[in-house]
Amino acid sequence: MVTQRHGRVDLVAGILLVAITCLVIFHEWHIAAWMAPAKPVLVLLLVGILAAQVRASRKAFVAVALGLTVALAFSAPGWREVAMDGLRSAAFIAAFFSALSTLRNVAQTSAAVQAAGRFLSAQRPGRRYAALTMGGQGFALLLNYGAIQLLGALALTNAETEPDAEVRGHRIRRMLLAIQRAFVSTLPWSPLSFAMAISVSVVPGASWAQALVPGLVSSALLAGIGWGLDTAFKPRLSVTPRRQEPEGSWALMLPLLALLAVLVAGVIGLSAITDVRIVGLVVVIVPVIALVWMLIQHWAQAPMRSVARRVGTYVTKELPGYREELTLLMMAGYIGTVGSVLLGPLMQRAGLDLSVLPPWLLLVSFVWLIPLAGQLGMNPILAVTLLAPLIPGAGNLGVTPTAIVVALAAGWALSGASSPFTATTLLIGSFGGISALRVGWVWNGVYTVLCGVMLSLWVVLYAFAA
C-alpha cells in the first residue's frame, strides 16, 4: 500500500515537472501566454509534494522560503509580484534541470559513452590527468553531475587493478581531482551549466553568445592550473607503478565529439535565427537530442514501444527521484529572488552602497564572495540570485554586462571546487572515501587560491582592457 501511494505521488510529481517545463518553454518561445498564470500554482503544488518526501535539511530550505515570504509580506507593498518572480525563478530552475536530466538518462545507457569513459580512465599516468580533464569536459556537458558519477566509478574500477596500496591511493586522488576540475572548468562557458543559465538571466543585457569566448578563457585557466599543479607536484613513489596501454584508441571519443558538435551547433544556429534566450533553446534542444539518441539506442528492439516505455519510466520514476536536488535548487532560486528584495533596504539603512566601490573591486569581490558563501553552505544559485539584483547597472560601472557574467561564473566555478556543501565535492569525497571538507580545503585549497588570483586578474583585464 505504501509503495503504491509513493508511486502515485511520484507520478503526480513527474507530471507536474513536465507541465512546468512546457510552460517555461512556452514563456521562452513567446507562445501560449494565456497559460502563464498556471506556472506559479504548479510550482507551489510541486514544492508541497517534494517537501513532504525530502530529508530535514531540504525541508529547512522550504521553511526559510516561507519565512522570507512572510517577512516580505509585512515589509514590501508589492510583495505578491516579488513572490511571483521567485516562483517563476523556481519554475525555470525545475525546467532547466528536467531538460538536462533527459540527456543524462540516455547517456548513462550508451555503450559508446561507457567505452569512451573507460578509455580516458585507463590512460597512462603521464597523460591521464590531461585526458580526464579534456575528455571530462565533454562528459560534463552531456551528463552534468552524472559525469562525476560515471567517470568516478570508472576511475575506481581502474585503480582497483593496481595491487600496490600506495600507488592506488595516489592514482585515485589524481583521477578524481582531474574529473572534478574538468567539471568546474565547464561552468564558465557551457550553455548547459546552471552557472551560465542563471548568471545570464539575472544580468540585464547579457547573453551566452557574448560570454562564450571570455568564458572559455576562464575555463582554460581553471583546467590549465589544475594540470600544472598535478604536473608540478607528482607524488614520489617508493615503488614503480605498472604501465599499461589502454584498450582502444582516441577514435572512441568521436561519437562523443559528434554529439557535442550537434548540441553546440544547434544552440548557436538557433540563437542566430531566433530571438529566444539561450536557456529557452536548451530546454528544447536537449530533450529532442535525447529522444533521437534514445530511438537510436533502441532501434533494433521495437523502437517506438521501447522509447515510450522508457520515457514513461523517466517521467514517473527517475525524474521524481531527483526530489532532493530539485527542492534545494528551486528553493535556492526562490530564496535568492525574495531575499535580495529584503536585503536591499537593510543595506541602505546600514549605509552600504555598492555603487561607491571601485568597479574593479566589485567585480573581483564576486570571484571570492561566491566561494566564501559556499563555505557557509550557501548554494551558488542562492548566492548569485541574491547578489545580482544588488549590483549597480553595467553602464554605471563602466563595463559590459558580459564582464559581470564572467565574474559571477568564475566565482561559481571556484565554489564548485572548494565548498564542502556542493554536489561536486560531496561526490568526489564519497568516491575517495574522505569528507567533502577535505576535498574542498585540502585537495583543492591551493588550487582554489591560485585560480582565484588568476581569475581575478582575468576578470579585471577583460572588463577594462579587452
Tab-separated table of C-alpha atoms in Angstrom:
chain	number	residue	atom	x	y	z
A	1	MET	CA	0.000	0.000	0.000
A	2	VAL	CA	2.817	2.405	0.931
A	3	THR	CA	4.653	1.575	-2.296
A	4	GLN	CA	1.514	2.245	-4.326
A	5	ARG	CA	0.991	5.575	-2.572
A	6	HIS	CA	4.605	6.599	-3.267
A	7	GLY	CA	4.135	5.521	-6.865
A	8	ARG	CA	1.083	7.758	-7.260
A	9	VAL	CA	2.889	10.672	-5.617
A	10	ASP	CA	5.866	10.239	-7.936
A	11	LEU	CA	3.527	10.084	-10.905
A	12	VAL	CA	1.934	13.405	-9.928
A	13	ALA	CA	5.352	14.985	-9.276
A	14	GLY	CA	6.660	13.805	-12.640
A	15	ILE	CA	3.616	15.141	-14.492
A	16	LEU	CA	3.939	18.471	-12.693
A	17	LEU	CA	7.608	18.723	-13.688
A	18	VAL	CA	6.761	18.030	-17.329
A	19	ALA	CA	3.948	20.586	-17.221
A	20	ILE	CA	6.203	23.223	-15.642
A	21	THR	CA	8.876	22.545	-18.254
A	22	CYS	CA	6.329	23.011	-21.040
A	23	LEU	CA	5.131	26.293	-19.522
A	24	VAL	CA	8.702	27.564	-19.261
A	25	ILE	CA	9.254	26.639	-22.915
A	26	PHE	CA	6.059	28.485	-23.885
A	27	HIS	CA	7.283	31.552	-22.000
A	28	GLU	CA	10.753	31.493	-23.545
A	29	TRP	CA	9.373	30.960	-27.057
A	30	HIS	CA	6.652	33.612	-26.585
A	31	ILE	CA	3.700	31.308	-27.193
A	32	ALA	CA	0.524	30.455	-25.239
A	33	ALA	CA	0.958	33.420	-22.898
A	34	TRP	CA	-2.543	32.799	-21.537
A	35	MET	CA	-1.207	29.703	-19.739
A	36	ALA	CA	1.453	31.635	-17.780
A	37	PRO	CA	-0.668	32.145	-14.607
A	38	ALA	CA	-0.717	28.383	-14.100
A	39	LYS	CA	3.049	28.211	-13.627
A	40	PRO	CA	3.303	29.570	-10.044
A	41	VAL	CA	0.374	27.390	-8.994
A	42	LEU	CA	2.053	24.245	-10.347
A	43	VAL	CA	5.319	25.187	-8.648
A	44	LEU	CA	3.555	25.508	-5.292
A	45	LEU	CA	1.918	22.114	-5.766
A	46	LEU	CA	5.244	20.536	-6.741
A	47	VAL	CA	7.130	22.041	-3.810
A	48	GLY	CA	4.415	20.833	-1.451
A	49	ILE	CA	4.734	17.279	-2.781
A	50	LEU	CA	8.533	17.264	-2.770
A	51	ALA	CA	8.823	18.866	0.669
A	52	ALA	CA	6.825	16.039	2.207
A	53	GLN	CA	9.336	13.483	0.897
A	54	VAL	CA	12.761	15.065	1.420
A	55	ARG	CA	15.042	14.982	4.443
A	56	ALA	CA	15.078	17.658	7.140
A	57	SER	CA	17.967	19.662	5.671
A	58	ARG	CA	15.931	20.206	2.492
A	59	LYS	CA	12.749	20.964	4.450
A	60	ALA	CA	14.754	23.726	6.132
A	61	PHE	CA	15.125	25.480	2.764
A	62	VAL	CA	11.354	25.377	2.301
A	63	ALA	CA	10.886	26.757	5.818
A	64	VAL	CA	13.319	29.601	5.098
A	65	ALA	CA	11.443	30.389	1.887
A	66	LEU	CA	8.170	30.555	3.806
A	67	GLY	CA	9.716	32.737	6.493
A	68	LEU	CA	11.128	35.170	3.945
A	69	THR	CA	7.765	35.351	2.221
A	70	VAL	CA	6.054	36.290	5.472
A	71	ALA	CA	8.734	38.917	6.176
A	72	LEU	CA	8.303	40.257	2.646
A	73	ALA	CA	4.524	40.500	3.072
A	74	PHE	CA	4.979	42.679	6.146
A	75	SER	CA	7.669	44.918	4.682
A	76	ALA	CA	7.008	45.435	0.956
A	77	PRO	CA	3.731	46.693	-0.573
A	78	GLY	CA	4.339	44.863	-3.866
A	79	TRP	CA	5.315	41.614	-2.183
A	80	ARG	CA	2.984	39.461	-4.277
A	81	GLU	CA	4.804	40.304	-7.522
A	82	VAL	CA	8.161	39.633	-5.872
A	83	ALA	CA	6.892	36.257	-4.663
A	84	MET	CA	5.633	35.523	-8.187
A	85	ASP	CA	9.102	36.358	-9.546
A	86	GLY	CA	10.561	33.916	-7.041
A	87	LEU	CA	8.155	31.178	-8.123
A	88	ARG	CA	8.937	31.871	-11.782
A	89	SER	CA	12.631	31.556	-10.956
A	90	ALA	CA	11.960	28.223	-9.242
A	91	ALA	CA	9.952	27.080	-12.276
A	92	PHE	CA	12.800	27.942	-14.635
A	93	ILE	CA	15.295	26.011	-12.483
A	94	ALA	CA	12.989	22.973	-12.365
A	95	ALA	CA	12.529	23.069	-16.153
A	96	PHE	CA	16.242	23.503	-16.857
A	97	PHE	CA	17.119	20.632	-14.510
A	98	SER	CA	14.446	18.373	-16.030
A	99	ALA	CA	15.630	19.109	-19.575
A	100	LEU	CA	19.274	18.399	-18.769
A	101	SER	CA	18.336	15.189	-16.974
A	102	THR	CA	16.907	13.732	-20.190
A	103	LEU	CA	20.358	13.760	-21.776
A	104	ARG	CA	21.937	12.265	-18.676
A	105	ASN	CA	19.328	9.485	-18.704
A	106	VAL	CA	20.201	8.452	-22.257
A	107	ALA	CA	23.968	8.945	-21.993
A	108	GLN	CA	24.216	6.655	-18.971
A	109	THR	CA	22.976	3.698	-21.031
A	110	SER	CA	25.153	4.417	-24.055
A	111	ALA	CA	27.828	1.809	-24.797
A	112	ALA	CA	29.833	4.457	-26.676
A	113	VAL	CA	29.881	6.772	-23.660
A	114	GLN	CA	30.926	3.935	-21.356
A	115	ALA	CA	33.726	2.908	-23.736
A	116	ALA	CA	34.979	6.493	-24.003
A	117	GLY	CA	34.986	6.837	-20.216
A	118	ARG	CA	36.947	3.592	-19.746
A	119	PHE	CA	39.466	4.736	-22.346
A	120	LEU	CA	40.061	8.043	-20.564
A	121	SER	CA	40.412	6.479	-17.113
A	122	ALA	CA	42.843	3.834	-18.411
A	123	GLN	CA	45.394	6.317	-19.796
A	124	ARG	CA	48.994	6.099	-18.616
A	125	PRO	CA	49.907	8.345	-15.643
A	126	GLY	CA	51.781	10.881	-17.756
A	127	ARG	CA	48.719	11.758	-19.772
A	128	ARG	CA	45.816	10.512	-17.646
A	129	TYR	CA	45.149	13.817	-15.876
A	130	ALA	CA	45.123	15.804	-19.114
A	131	ALA	CA	42.931	13.190	-20.812
A	132	LEU	CA	40.403	13.195	-17.982
A	133	THR	CA	40.424	16.989	-17.848
A	134	MET	CA	39.770	17.458	-21.562
A	135	GLY	CA	37.504	14.463	-22.049
A	136	GLY	CA	35.762	15.139	-18.761
A	137	GLN	CA	34.543	18.470	-20.094
A	138	GLY	CA	32.677	16.657	-22.838
A	139	PHE	CA	31.170	14.260	-20.314
A	140	ALA	CA	30.178	17.182	-18.086
A	141	LEU	CA	28.241	18.764	-20.937
A	142	LEU	CA	26.317	15.562	-21.573
A	143	LEU	CA	25.838	14.239	-18.055
A	144	ASN	CA	26.163	17.280	-15.775
A	145	TYR	CA	26.850	15.884	-12.279
A	146	GLY	CA	26.365	12.432	-13.771
A	147	ALA	CA	29.790	12.876	-15.376
A	148	ILE	CA	31.402	12.766	-11.946
A	149	GLN	CA	29.387	9.679	-11.032
A	150	LEU	CA	30.225	7.827	-14.261
A	151	LEU	CA	33.899	8.767	-14.528
A	152	GLY	CA	34.392	8.447	-10.779
A	153	ALA	CA	33.098	4.867	-10.836
A	154	LEU	CA	35.305	4.038	-13.836
A	155	ALA	CA	38.304	5.628	-12.108
A	156	LEU	CA	37.810	3.436	-9.031
A	157	THR	CA	37.443	0.352	-11.224
A	158	ASN	CA	40.696	1.209	-12.970
A	159	ALA	CA	42.504	1.906	-9.694
A	160	GLU	CA	41.442	-1.445	-8.256
A	161	THR	CA	43.635	-3.180	-10.841
A	162	GLU	CA	46.703	-1.670	-9.126
A	163	PRO	CA	47.933	-4.097	-6.412
A	164	ASP	CA	50.107	-1.581	-4.539
A	165	ALA	CA	48.095	0.444	-1.986
A	166	GLU	CA	50.392	3.490	-2.176
A	167	VAL	CA	50.141	3.762	-5.955
A	168	ARG	CA	46.405	3.053	-5.837
A	169	GLY	CA	45.769	5.852	-3.335
A	170	HIS	CA	47.652	8.460	-5.356
A	171	ARG	CA	46.001	7.318	-8.560
A	172	ILE	CA	42.517	7.640	-7.090
A	173	ARG	CA	43.203	11.140	-5.773
A	174	ARG	CA	44.715	12.435	-9.023
A	175	MET	CA	41.980	10.917	-11.179
A	176	LEU	CA	39.157	12.222	-9.013
A	177	LEU	CA	40.659	15.713	-8.954
A	178	ALA	CA	41.005	15.690	-12.736
A	179	ILE	CA	37.339	14.713	-13.054
A	180	GLN	CA	36.130	17.361	-10.604
A	181	ARG	CA	38.237	20.127	-12.127
A	182	ALA	CA	37.096	19.152	-15.599
A	183	PHE	CA	33.526	19.618	-14.436
A	184	VAL	CA	34.051	23.005	-12.773
A	185	SER	CA	36.012	24.247	-15.787
A	186	THR	CA	32.879	23.875	-17.947
A	187	LEU	CA	30.798	26.112	-15.683
A	188	PRO	CA	32.032	29.492	-17.041
A	189	TRP	CA	31.092	28.727	-20.656
A	190	SER	CA	28.794	25.707	-21.089
A	191	PRO	CA	25.264	26.551	-22.294
A	192	LEU	CA	24.099	23.568	-20.229
A	193	SER	CA	25.538	24.770	-16.911
A	194	PHE	CA	23.432	26.420	-14.246
A	195	ALA	CA	26.269	28.898	-13.784
A	196	MET	CA	25.757	30.351	-17.259
A	197	ALA	CA	21.973	29.920	-17.350
A	198	ILE	CA	21.425	31.741	-14.054
A	199	SER	CA	24.155	34.377	-14.473
A	200	VAL	CA	22.964	35.384	-17.935
A	201	SER	CA	19.341	35.521	-16.793
A	202	VAL	CA	19.984	37.784	-13.781
A	203	VAL	CA	22.286	40.301	-15.501
A	204	PRO	CA	20.271	42.645	-17.770
A	205	GLY	CA	21.619	42.813	-21.318
A	206	ALA	CA	23.813	39.725	-21.009
A	207	SER	CA	23.793	36.810	-23.446
A	208	TRP	CA	25.536	33.460	-23.663
A	209	ALA	CA	26.941	34.198	-27.120
A	210	GLN	CA	28.786	37.229	-25.770
A	211	ALA	CA	30.008	35.366	-22.692
A	212	LEU	CA	31.233	32.301	-24.598
A	213	VAL	CA	34.741	33.457	-25.551
A	214	PRO	CA	35.694	35.038	-22.200
A	215	GLY	CA	34.115	32.025	-20.516
A	216	LEU	CA	36.408	29.730	-22.494
A	217	VAL	CA	39.386	31.734	-21.238
A	218	SER	CA	38.172	31.236	-17.653
A	219	SER	CA	37.766	27.548	-18.432
A	220	ALA	CA	41.311	27.322	-19.790
A	221	LEU	CA	42.661	28.929	-16.604
A	222	LEU	CA	40.746	26.506	-14.382
A	223	ALA	CA	41.824	23.464	-16.386
A	224	GLY	CA	45.390	24.640	-17.003
A	225	ILE	CA	46.126	25.495	-13.379
A	226	GLY	CA	44.810	22.081	-12.325
A	227	TRP	CA	47.049	20.314	-14.833
A	228	GLY	CA	50.018	22.476	-13.825
A	229	LEU	CA	49.609	21.627	-10.140
A	230	ASP	CA	49.260	17.934	-10.912
A	231	THR	CA	52.411	18.015	-13.042
A	232	ALA	CA	54.446	20.101	-10.608
A	233	PHE	CA	53.562	18.051	-7.533
A	234	LYS	CA	53.658	14.484	-8.772
A	235	PRO	CA	53.915	12.110	-5.828
A	236	ARG	CA	57.244	10.447	-5.128
A	237	LEU	CA	56.532	6.749	-5.025
A	238	SER	CA	58.550	4.064	-3.260
A	239	VAL	CA	57.631	1.568	-5.992
A	240	THR	CA	57.423	1.765	-9.753
A	241	PRO	CA	53.786	1.569	-10.929
A	242	ARG	CA	52.804	-0.778	-13.721
A	243	ARG	CA	52.423	0.839	-17.120
A	244	GLN	CA	49.538	-0.408	-19.242
A	245	GLU	CA	48.304	0.922	-22.531
A	246	PRO	CA	44.527	1.483	-22.643
A	247	GLU	CA	42.370	-0.662	-24.845
A	248	GLY	CA	41.087	1.076	-27.956
A	249	SER	CA	42.097	4.386	-29.479
A	250	TRP	CA	41.092	8.042	-29.437
A	251	ALA	CA	38.533	7.164	-32.092
A	252	LEU	CA	36.338	6.082	-29.172
A	253	MET	CA	35.859	9.782	-28.462
A	254	LEU	CA	34.390	10.513	-31.907
A	255	PRO	CA	30.740	9.695	-31.042
A	256	LEU	CA	31.020	11.962	-28.009
A	257	LEU	CA	32.540	14.769	-30.092
A	258	ALA	CA	29.857	14.338	-32.772
A	259	LEU	CA	27.093	14.623	-30.193
A	260	LEU	CA	28.670	17.712	-28.662
A	261	ALA	CA	29.041	19.246	-32.125
A	262	VAL	CA	25.342	18.694	-32.815
A	263	LEU	CA	24.430	20.194	-29.456
A	264	VAL	CA	26.604	23.309	-29.740
A	265	ALA	CA	25.779	23.832	-33.422
A	266	GLY	CA	22.072	23.586	-32.649
A	267	VAL	CA	22.317	26.133	-29.857
A	268	ILE	CA	24.434	28.583	-31.883
A	269	GLY	CA	22.373	28.106	-35.061
A	270	LEU	CA	19.000	28.655	-33.435
A	271	SER	CA	20.267	31.588	-31.395
A	272	ALA	CA	21.311	33.262	-34.645
A	273	ILE	CA	17.896	32.935	-36.294
A	274	THR	CA	15.555	33.378	-33.316
A	275	ASP	CA	15.145	35.900	-30.521
A	276	VAL	CA	14.790	33.137	-27.928
A	277	ARG	CA	17.173	33.231	-24.979
A	278	ILE	CA	19.834	30.551	-24.782
A	279	VAL	CA	18.068	28.861	-21.868
A	280	GLY	CA	14.888	28.671	-23.935
A	281	LEU	CA	16.815	26.938	-26.702
A	282	VAL	CA	18.494	24.494	-24.350
A	283	VAL	CA	15.254	23.278	-22.731
A	284	VAL	CA	14.022	22.314	-26.198
A	285	ILE	CA	17.184	21.142	-27.976
A	286	VAL	CA	18.451	18.872	-25.205
A	287	PRO	CA	15.263	16.754	-24.828
A	288	VAL	CA	14.982	16.467	-28.639
A	289	ILE	CA	18.569	15.198	-28.895
A	290	ALA	CA	17.913	12.819	-26.002
A	291	LEU	CA	14.799	11.462	-27.707
A	292	VAL	CA	16.587	10.883	-31.015
A	293	TRP	CA	19.509	9.260	-29.203
A	294	MET	CA	17.074	7.038	-27.338
A	295	LEU	CA	15.498	5.927	-30.623
A	296	ILE	CA	18.934	5.044	-31.975
A	297	GLN	CA	19.741	3.002	-28.874
A	298	HIS	CA	16.502	1.003	-29.206
A	299	TRP	CA	16.389	0.828	-32.994
A	300	ALA	CA	16.754	-2.954	-33.067
A	301	GLN	CA	14.121	-3.659	-30.400
A	302	ALA	CA	10.714	-2.166	-31.276
A	303	PRO	CA	11.996	1.428	-31.016
A	304	MET	CA	8.681	3.262	-30.640
A	305	ARG	CA	7.347	0.980	-27.933
A	306	SER	CA	10.710	0.821	-26.134
A	307	VAL	CA	11.147	4.589	-26.191
A	308	ALA	CA	7.582	5.191	-24.996
A	309	ARG	CA	8.132	2.796	-22.097
A	310	ARG	CA	11.444	4.414	-21.213
A	311	VAL	CA	10.013	7.941	-21.357
A	312	GLY	CA	7.216	6.823	-19.058
A	313	THR	CA	9.724	5.399	-16.585
A	314	TYR	CA	11.752	8.584	-16.729
A	315	VAL	CA	8.767	10.823	-16.017
A	316	THR	CA	7.175	8.692	-13.309
A	317	LYS	CA	10.246	7.335	-11.507
A	318	GLU	CA	13.628	8.815	-12.396
A	319	LEU	CA	12.675	12.486	-12.568
A	320	PRO	CA	10.785	12.477	-9.223
A	321	GLY	CA	13.778	10.611	-7.808
A	322	TYR	CA	15.743	13.851	-8.001
A	323	ARG	CA	13.452	15.337	-5.340
A	324	GLU	CA	16.334	16.245	-3.005
A	325	GLU	CA	18.252	18.131	-5.711
A	326	LEU	CA	15.126	19.768	-7.126
A	327	THR	CA	13.955	21.014	-3.736
A	328	LEU	CA	17.354	22.502	-2.963
A	329	LEU	CA	17.798	24.187	-6.351
A	330	MET	CA	14.260	25.518	-6.652
A	331	MET	CA	14.261	26.928	-3.129
A	332	ALA	CA	17.706	28.457	-3.672
A	333	GLY	CA	16.324	30.348	-6.675
A	334	TYR	CA	13.238	31.471	-4.754
A	335	ILE	CA	15.144	32.479	-1.613
A	336	GLY	CA	17.689	34.452	-3.621
A	337	THR	CA	14.993	36.340	-5.531
A	338	VAL	CA	12.964	37.210	-2.446
A	339	GLY	CA	15.963	37.694	-0.180
A	340	SER	CA	17.555	40.296	-2.451
A	341	VAL	CA	14.446	42.489	-2.142
A	342	LEU	CA	14.652	42.281	1.640
A	343	LEU	CA	18.411	42.758	1.724
A	344	GLY	CA	18.415	45.943	-0.377
A	345	PRO	CA	16.653	48.189	2.203
A	346	LEU	CA	18.725	46.677	5.020
A	347	MET	CA	21.917	47.636	3.193
A	348	GLN	CA	20.622	51.166	2.629
A	349	ARG	CA	19.784	51.613	6.310
A	350	ALA	CA	23.248	50.325	7.189
A	351	GLY	CA	24.829	52.845	4.825
A	352	LEU	CA	26.194	50.173	2.465
A	353	ASP	CA	26.246	51.431	-1.116
A	354	LEU	CA	27.878	49.145	-3.675
A	355	SER	CA	27.953	51.926	-6.253
A	356	VAL	CA	30.675	53.761	-4.309
A	357	LEU	CA	33.076	50.827	-4.596
A	358	PRO	CA	35.622	50.896	-7.420
A	359	PRO	CA	34.155	48.825	-10.285
A	360	TRP	CA	37.215	46.576	-10.477
A	361	LEU	CA	36.951	45.788	-6.763
A	362	LEU	CA	33.251	44.980	-7.091
A	363	LEU	CA	33.894	42.537	-9.945
A	364	VAL	CA	36.781	40.862	-8.125
A	365	SER	CA	34.633	40.554	-4.991
A	366	PHE	CA	32.231	38.272	-6.878
A	367	VAL	CA	35.094	35.890	-7.648
A	368	TRP	CA	35.744	35.482	-3.924
A	369	LEU	CA	32.369	36.117	-2.253
A	370	ILE	CA	30.540	33.290	-4.015
A	371	PRO	CA	33.014	30.553	-2.953
A	372	LEU	CA	33.224	32.151	0.511
A	373	ALA	CA	29.441	31.923	0.805
A	374	GLY	CA	29.776	28.311	-0.302
A	375	GLN	CA	31.901	27.566	2.759
A	376	LEU	CA	28.887	28.607	4.846
A	377	GLY	CA	26.548	26.264	2.997
A	378	MET	CA	25.112	28.772	0.535
A	379	ASN	CA	24.362	27.206	-2.850
A	380	PRO	CA	25.827	29.210	-5.781
A	381	ILE	CA	22.317	29.647	-7.215
A	382	LEU	CA	21.270	31.302	-3.961
A	383	ALA	CA	24.420	33.431	-3.809
A	384	VAL	CA	24.122	34.688	-7.394
A	385	THR	CA	20.380	35.363	-7.328
A	386	LEU	CA	20.852	37.175	-4.017
A	387	LEU	CA	23.788	39.296	-5.187
A	388	ALA	CA	22.817	40.093	-8.767
A	389	PRO	CA	19.857	42.449	-8.063
A	390	LEU	CA	22.079	44.468	-5.723
A	391	ILE	CA	24.757	45.075	-8.370
A	392	PRO	CA	24.723	48.546	-9.927
A	393	GLY	CA	23.933	48.529	-13.652
A	394	ALA	CA	26.767	47.640	-16.007
A	395	GLY	CA	26.571	51.129	-17.512
A	396	ASN	CA	27.035	52.705	-14.093
A	397	LEU	CA	30.111	50.566	-13.525
A	398	GLY	CA	31.560	51.434	-16.909
A	399	VAL	CA	31.684	47.779	-18.011
A	400	THR	CA	29.666	45.496	-20.251
A	401	PRO	CA	27.035	43.097	-18.856
A	402	THR	CA	29.275	40.257	-20.059
A	403	ALA	CA	32.021	41.372	-17.676
A	404	ILE	CA	29.642	40.894	-14.753
A	405	VAL	CA	28.652	37.429	-16.031
A	406	VAL	CA	32.315	36.435	-16.350
A	407	ALA	CA	32.944	37.441	-12.729
A	408	LEU	CA	29.848	35.633	-11.397
A	409	ALA	CA	30.607	32.451	-13.349
A	410	ALA	CA	34.235	32.474	-12.165
A	411	GLY	CA	33.115	32.662	-8.543
A	412	TRP	CA	30.553	29.908	-9.193
A	413	ALA	CA	33.284	27.605	-10.538
A	414	LEU	CA	35.512	28.210	-7.513
A	415	SER	CA	32.591	27.417	-5.222
A	416	GLY	CA	32.143	24.121	-7.071
A	417	ALA	CA	35.767	23.242	-6.395
A	418	SER	CA	36.020	24.338	-2.766
A	419	SER	CA	32.663	24.348	-0.995
A	420	PRO	CA	32.152	21.242	1.167
A	421	PHE	CA	28.402	21.570	0.568
A	422	THR	CA	28.298	21.340	-3.247
A	423	ALA	CA	27.462	18.170	-5.155
A	424	THR	CA	30.905	18.087	-6.777
A	425	THR	CA	32.887	17.890	-3.550
A	426	LEU	CA	30.353	15.555	-1.933
A	427	LEU	CA	30.578	13.133	-4.867
A	428	ILE	CA	34.376	13.277	-5.060
A	429	GLY	CA	34.584	12.758	-1.310
A	430	SER	CA	32.326	9.710	-1.471
A	431	PHE	CA	34.442	8.149	-4.226
A	432	GLY	CA	37.685	8.977	-2.427
A	433	GLY	CA	36.441	7.743	0.936
A	434	ILE	CA	37.094	11.119	2.585
A	435	SER	CA	34.981	14.053	3.747
A	436	ALA	CA	33.817	16.763	1.371
A	437	LEU	CA	35.541	19.251	3.675
A	438	ARG	CA	38.888	17.576	3.000
A	439	VAL	CA	38.231	17.604	-0.742
A	440	GLY	CA	37.428	21.315	-0.764
A	441	TRP	CA	40.001	22.597	1.711
A	442	VAL	CA	42.926	20.163	1.441
A	443	TRP	CA	42.798	18.610	-2.002
A	444	ASN	CA	41.611	21.831	-3.666
A	445	GLY	CA	42.831	24.509	-1.258
A	446	VAL	CA	45.914	25.658	-3.177
A	447	TYR	CA	44.095	25.144	-6.471
A	448	THR	CA	41.228	27.404	-5.380
A	449	VAL	CA	43.530	30.201	-4.220
A	450	LEU	CA	45.661	30.128	-7.378
A	451	CYS	CA	42.596	30.016	-9.620
A	452	GLY	CA	41.013	32.821	-7.613
A	453	VAL	CA	44.047	35.051	-8.147
A	454	MET	CA	44.315	34.329	-11.863
A	455	LEU	CA	40.580	34.632	-12.460
A	456	SER	CA	40.522	37.941	-10.579
A	457	LEU	CA	43.221	39.265	-12.892
A	458	TRP	CA	41.361	37.931	-15.927
A	459	VAL	CA	38.044	39.464	-14.817
A	460	VAL	CA	39.642	42.896	-14.446
A	461	LEU	CA	41.602	42.563	-17.693
A	462	TYR	CA	38.502	41.589	-19.650
A	463	ALA	CA	36.335	44.287	-18.087
A	464	PHE	CA	38.672	47.229	-18.610
A	465	ALA	CA	41.273	46.252	-21.205
A	466	ALA	CA	39.512	43.903	-23.617
